[in-house]
Amino acid sequence: MTDETKYLLPENKIPKVWYNIAADLPTPLAPVLHPGTGQPIGPDDLAPLFPMALIGQEVSTEREIEIPEPVRDVLRLWRPALLYRARRLEQALDTPARIYYKYEGVSPSGSHKPNTAVAQAFYNREEGTKRLTTETGAGQWGSSLAFAGRLFGLEVDVYMVKISFNQKPYRRALMEAYGARCVASPSVETNAGRAVLADHPDSNGSLGIAISEAVEMAAQRDDTKYALGSVLNHVLLHQTVIGQEALLQMEMADDFPDVVIGCAGGGSNFAGLAFPFIGRNITKGEKTRIVAVEPAACPTMTRGTFAYDFGDTAHLTPLVKMHTLGSTFVPEGIHAGGLRYHGMSPLVSHILDAGLIEATAQHQVGCFEAGLTFARSEGIIPAPESTHAIKQAVDEALKCKAEGTSKAILFGLSGHGHFDMQAYTDFLAGKLEDHAHDDVALNEAMSHLPDVAAE
Amino acid sequence: MTDETKYLLPENKIPKVWYNIAADLPTPLAPVLHPGTGQPIGPDDLAPLFPMALIGQEVSTEREIEIPEPVRDVLRLWRPALLYRARRLEQALDTPARIYYKYEGVSPSGSHKPNTAVAQAFYNREEGTKRLTTETGAGQWGSSLAFAGRLFGLEVDVYMVKISFNQKPYRRALMEAYGARCVASPSVETNAGRAVLADHPDSNGSLGIAISEAVEMAAQRDDTKYALGSVLNHVLLHQTVIGQEALLQMEMADDFPDVVIGCAGGGSNFAGLAFPFIGRNITKGEKTRIVAVEPAACPTMTRGTFAYDFGDTAHLTPLVKMHTLGSTFVPEGIHAGGLRYHGMSPLVSHILDAGLIEATAQHQVGCFEAGLTFARSEGIIPAPESTHAIKQAVDEALKCKAEGTSKAILFGLSGHGHFDMQAYTDFLAGKLEDHAHDDVALNEAMSHLPDVAAE
């Protein structure tokens, strides 16, 4: 082991390919089904929404997919991202464990999201798209796509859940600073939005409604496509630059993780760090433990069922087989907005079902406590989502202390919390509570899965 | 020249010494005077407020002052900071100029301020200080000292100007996340605060009042000292890690700047980048142009007089010879809060008076325009203060384009704007105006300099 705090990689070590774990899966992914026919969908079904290059990646089983040079050239603005040895956190915990973290908060929008936003904007530009639509909740994804769209000369329209639009004006300012148009959803611009407003003029909106608006706008114009920030195979694929870099950096550190930890909402941050390690477990017989951490208030992996379900609450999307709490499940309003999704990406779900990873759930208050311990030793204020990975890493490190073992722990720090300071204010004021899932609501939601779930 | 976007330095290249430009000045600095006697003050006069190590640095003429290993060890959390080639900005401007920037926003609090906060916290801890007091306006300095104090086990009390305390709750949250106590100033904790509140119960506070409160609290307790975030010689000294790293990184880039640009409020960010280059101009006969940029609304260097004046509005501080607009001058409420100081550090003022640097003033709207151009090409959202350096760099680059010359331009990007998004919201909504200095108010303020100014 070396005595560095940060492990640097030169720009020529930005990965040249994305790692496609589909090539190494012991069993193939379940097909995506058309919600009307129940039959597997083909590329033509997706063509109104996505460029063909991304549809090709969605179904590819090639192990390595080349990263286009113009994409790598944008990634240079912040990649390779640093991998840190958390020496001061280790001291604060008085643990014999060696704790490492891969930090994605150095990107322009402050999280891992631009890794795929840039790729999606590039392929859309190549295929003649003029405008991208998307939805955003807390704004991490919307600001990332705004940035990426700007660099490739695309207009970006972001439908932002109205309550966030009003409560998080600075995330909106970030999107507008990058030149995107940010619209409070439900809006009067779409049939979907107008229908909601007709019934509920004061609607606060939801991610489901915002998706419907973004998809509607993309579907009705030839020059407009839709972009999604997580869940889909091609999105997870684009994030694998994270884990590939981490492998090189652990080598520089002359160490190797016994356990790799990532927080998981839709699954793309977790997948980005973990898939290259899982691939080695599969192909090289390594035994690295891989842990996905979800919020206890939205326990998709630890309590959900593995079944076909809709990706959105409005039931416009195809049916995908995933760990789900039911598309009508509405989790408590925890601050880790990026982890409040009723499902888990099909790829992560499949891998969990295959026993290749572990899943665990953490409560909000403990996560913020761990996040503050981290901030007060390492300096970086973590995003609320990222505190879930920190909490798990702290738990693992304290277990090492109790057992007197020195393991190497690597976790993903998916972003900074500069736009989430209200959460810290609430936590420091003692206003945060632990929301466990509501068993009744959860069972109710899971009792209404679409029929095809029986397949 | 190389084709990299970012120039990386390993941790062993964090400078081992600070560069003290006092050793290379053609003429010595004017002495600091006691406000009562008009006589030069000695170390004992400052001992109630500062540890002896810092007082020693304040008056040192040694060229190199060793950086203690525990300070370097904290700096490793984010240093060496990256130096970027702004290739996308160059493309956006269609300029033959080569634009580089040194980015200090990677520090935990998002600016250059921790470079000195860490050193000050260290020396205080070494001399037995238990608690540090300071003032903060927008909060960049307060959050940096909160972070540094935490790492060295010191309590930190920050007196934050009340209007900022109320308008910038997230900066306050950042200080509290690091464990500092943040108090709205004027407060009932001090005689100074109580006196203001007695006359003006609804006072919004001012930096002058907050300084008075922080100094009073430090002076009355043996275990408590005061910390300042700019202006003083030792503060500027601690920032010279910036320019020293930049020199190594320009060498890696196989290039050298024709002009070095920094924004200047109290002067420490500018000095940190510029002093190592100025030192080479003096000792090696190099001819690098050095440009300090101030806001047109607070034109200390371009319109102020070079005379003895008080550092604060309440006239508690010693008298220092500096470029000043008069301690009663209140600049318009521009968003670059860090540049709204009536004076300039004595060291930068002396160097300007000696003809070793140029000074220029930029208007707010042009700065934000340049800041957005930068954000939309390079990705990083700059702090409002930093946009002044960007604007000057853009002007220089466009001049190169007009003249058909390819010069190398290096500017300091002192911090990110994640906690200043209201400024961007206002700019995008067309609400920002250019505030030139008010000639009448300026002349009035400068007509009341203390008598000693005649010396």
Short mmCIF file of C-alpha atoms in Angstrom, two decimals, chain A residues 222-383:
data_model
loop_
_atom_site.label_atom_id
_atom_site.label_comp_id
_atom_site.label_asym_id
_atom_site.label_seq_id
_atom_site.Cartn_x
_atom_site.Cartn_y
_atom_site.Cartn_z
CA ASP A 222 -39.50 14.04 -35.33
CA ASP A 223 -36.62 16.26 -34.27
CA THR A 224 -37.12 15.53 -30.58
CA LYS A 225 -36.07 12.50 -28.53
CA TYR A 226 -36.39 11.51 -24.91
CA ALA A 227 -33.54 10.87 -22.44
CA LEU A 228 -33.63 8.87 -19.22
CA GLY A 229 -31.08 9.20 -16.40
CA SER A 230 -31.13 5.72 -14.89
CA VAL A 231 -32.77 2.25 -15.01
CA LEU A 232 -32.14 1.39 -18.68
CA ASN A 233 -29.33 -0.91 -19.76
CA HIS A 234 -27.57 1.71 -21.89
CA VAL A 235 -27.59 4.19 -19.02
CA LEU A 236 -25.95 1.69 -16.67
CA LEU A 237 -23.48 0.82 -19.42
CA HIS A 238 -22.30 4.45 -19.70
CA GLN A 239 -21.61 4.58 -15.98
CA THR A 240 -19.10 1.72 -16.09
CA VAL A 241 -16.29 4.22 -16.62
CA ILE A 242 -16.49 4.65 -12.82
CA GLY A 243 -15.62 1.09 -11.90
CA GLN A 244 -13.05 0.69 -14.66
CA GLU A 245 -11.16 3.71 -13.37
CA ALA A 246 -11.51 2.47 -9.79
CA LEU A 247 -9.88 -0.84 -10.74
CA LEU A 248 -6.84 1.00 -12.09
CA GLN A 249 -6.70 3.25 -9.05
CA MET A 250 -6.92 0.38 -6.57
CA GLU A 251 -3.97 -1.09 -8.45
CA MET A 252 -2.08 2.20 -7.96
CA ALA A 253 -2.96 1.99 -4.27
CA ASP A 254 -1.46 -1.52 -4.31
CA ASP A 255 -4.66 -2.77 -2.71
CA PHE A 256 -7.93 -4.43 -3.71
CA PRO A 257 -11.38 -4.08 -2.16
CA ASP A 258 -12.86 -6.89 -0.11
CA VAL A 259 -16.21 -5.16 -0.47
CA VAL A 260 -17.61 -2.65 -2.98
CA ILE A 261 -20.57 -0.50 -1.91
CA GLY A 262 -22.91 1.76 -3.82
CA CYS A 263 -26.24 3.44 -3.14
CA ALA A 264 -29.03 2.43 -5.52
CA GLY A 265 -32.17 4.28 -6.58
CA GLY A 266 -32.68 3.47 -10.25
CA GLY A 267 -29.37 1.61 -10.10
CA SER A 268 -27.01 3.46 -12.44
CA ASN A 269 -24.59 4.84 -9.86
CA PHE A 270 -24.31 1.47 -8.17
CA ALA A 271 -23.92 -0.35 -11.48
CA GLY A 272 -21.27 2.06 -12.71
CA LEU A 273 -18.95 1.28 -9.83
CA ALA A 274 -19.93 -2.34 -9.24
CA PHE A 275 -20.34 -3.97 -12.67
CA PRO A 276 -16.63 -4.09 -13.55
CA PHE A 277 -15.98 -5.78 -10.19
CA ILE A 278 -18.92 -8.17 -10.65
CA GLY A 279 -17.57 -9.00 -14.10
CA ARG A 280 -14.27 -10.07 -12.54
CA ASN A 281 -16.11 -12.14 -9.97
CA ILE A 282 -17.91 -13.94 -12.79
CA THR A 283 -15.07 -14.31 -15.27
CA LYS A 284 -12.04 -14.56 -12.99
CA GLY A 285 -13.59 -16.24 -9.99
CA GLU A 286 -12.78 -13.36 -7.66
CA LYS A 287 -14.85 -13.13 -4.50
CA THR A 288 -15.34 -9.41 -3.95
CA ARG A 289 -18.50 -8.75 -1.94
CA ILE A 290 -20.77 -6.29 -3.73
CA VAL A 291 -23.39 -4.43 -1.69
CA ALA A 292 -26.22 -2.26 -3.03
CA VAL A 293 -27.70 0.10 -0.42
CA GLU A 294 -31.23 1.40 -0.61
CA PRO A 295 -33.26 3.59 1.76
CA ALA A 296 -35.35 1.73 4.33
CA ALA A 297 -38.25 3.96 3.30
CA CYS A 298 -38.16 2.57 -0.26
CA PRO A 299 -36.94 -1.02 0.08
CA THR A 300 -37.18 -2.11 -3.54
CA MET A 301 -34.54 -4.81 -3.38
CA THR A 302 -34.93 -5.98 0.22
CA ARG A 303 -38.73 -6.08 0.29
CA GLY A 304 -39.93 -5.80 -3.30
CA THR A 305 -40.96 -8.63 -5.55
CA PHE A 306 -39.09 -9.64 -8.74
CA ALA A 307 -41.79 -9.34 -11.38
CA TYR A 308 -42.95 -7.53 -14.51
CA ASP A 309 -44.11 -3.99 -13.76
CA PHE A 310 -44.45 -0.57 -15.32
CA GLY A 311 -41.55 1.85 -15.06
CA ASP A 312 -43.82 4.81 -14.38
CA THR A 313 -46.88 5.52 -12.34
CA ALA A 314 -48.91 6.55 -15.40
CA HIS A 315 -48.34 3.14 -17.09
CA LEU A 316 -47.06 4.57 -20.38
CA THR A 317 -43.78 2.62 -20.38
CA PRO A 318 -43.12 -0.93 -21.52
CA LEU A 319 -43.22 -3.68 -18.92
CA VAL A 320 -39.87 -4.69 -17.48
CA LYS A 321 -39.00 -7.47 -15.06
CA MET A 322 -37.47 -5.91 -11.97
CA HIS A 323 -37.52 -5.72 -8.21
CA THR A 324 -40.52 -3.53 -7.57
CA LEU A 325 -42.73 -2.26 -4.79
CA GLY A 326 -45.54 -1.75 -7.28
CA SER A 327 -45.84 1.29 -9.50
CA THR A 328 -48.46 2.83 -7.19
CA PHE A 329 -46.15 2.75 -4.14
CA VAL A 330 -45.28 6.26 -2.97
CA PRO A 331 -42.33 6.29 -0.56
CA GLU A 332 -42.11 8.75 2.32
CA GLY A 333 -40.54 12.09 1.50
CA ILE A 334 -36.96 11.30 2.46
CA HIS A 335 -34.26 13.77 1.43
CA ALA A 336 -32.48 11.28 -0.80
CA GLY A 337 -34.86 12.09 -3.65
CA GLY A 338 -32.73 10.18 -6.13
CA LEU A 339 -33.44 6.93 -4.29
CA ARG A 340 -37.23 7.29 -4.18
CA TYR A 341 -38.08 5.01 -7.10
CA HIS A 342 -40.56 2.16 -6.83
CA GLY A 343 -38.46 -0.16 -8.97
CA MET A 344 -34.86 -1.14 -9.53
CA SER A 345 -33.19 -1.34 -12.93
CA PRO A 346 -33.85 -4.69 -14.64
CA LEU A 347 -30.13 -5.36 -14.93
CA VAL A 348 -29.39 -4.80 -11.23
CA SER A 349 -32.54 -6.75 -10.34
CA HIS A 350 -31.46 -9.67 -12.50
CA ILE A 351 -28.00 -9.69 -10.94
CA LEU A 352 -29.46 -9.56 -7.44
CA ASP A 353 -31.81 -12.41 -8.30
CA ALA A 354 -28.83 -14.39 -9.56
CA GLY A 355 -27.14 -14.02 -6.18
CA LEU A 356 -24.23 -12.01 -7.55
CA ILE A 357 -24.73 -9.07 -5.17
CA GLU A 358 -26.14 -8.35 -1.71
CA ALA A 359 -28.78 -5.74 -0.99
CA THR A 360 -29.29 -3.85 2.24
CA ALA A 361 -31.45 -0.97 3.47
CA GLN A 362 -30.40 1.96 5.67
CA HIS A 363 -32.46 4.47 7.61
CA GLN A 364 -32.28 8.18 6.86
CA VAL A 365 -31.13 9.50 10.24
CA GLY A 366 -28.24 7.06 10.50
CA CYS A 367 -27.22 7.96 6.95
CA PHE A 368 -27.08 11.67 7.75
CA GLU A 369 -25.10 10.96 10.93
CA ALA A 370 -22.58 9.00 8.87
CA GLY A 371 -22.60 11.76 6.24
CA LEU A 372 -21.67 14.37 8.83
CA THR A 373 -18.93 12.18 10.28
CA PHE A 374 -17.60 11.92 6.75
CA ALA A 375 -17.86 15.67 6.06
CA ARG A 376 -16.11 16.51 9.31
CA SER A 377 -13.18 14.26 8.57
CA GLU A 378 -12.85 14.24 4.76
CA GLY A 379 -14.23 17.73 4.09
CA ILE A 380 -16.65 16.87 1.28
CA ILE A 381 -20.37 17.42 1.99
CA PRO A 382 -22.01 14.31 0.53
CA ALA A 383 -25.30 14.20 -1.36
#
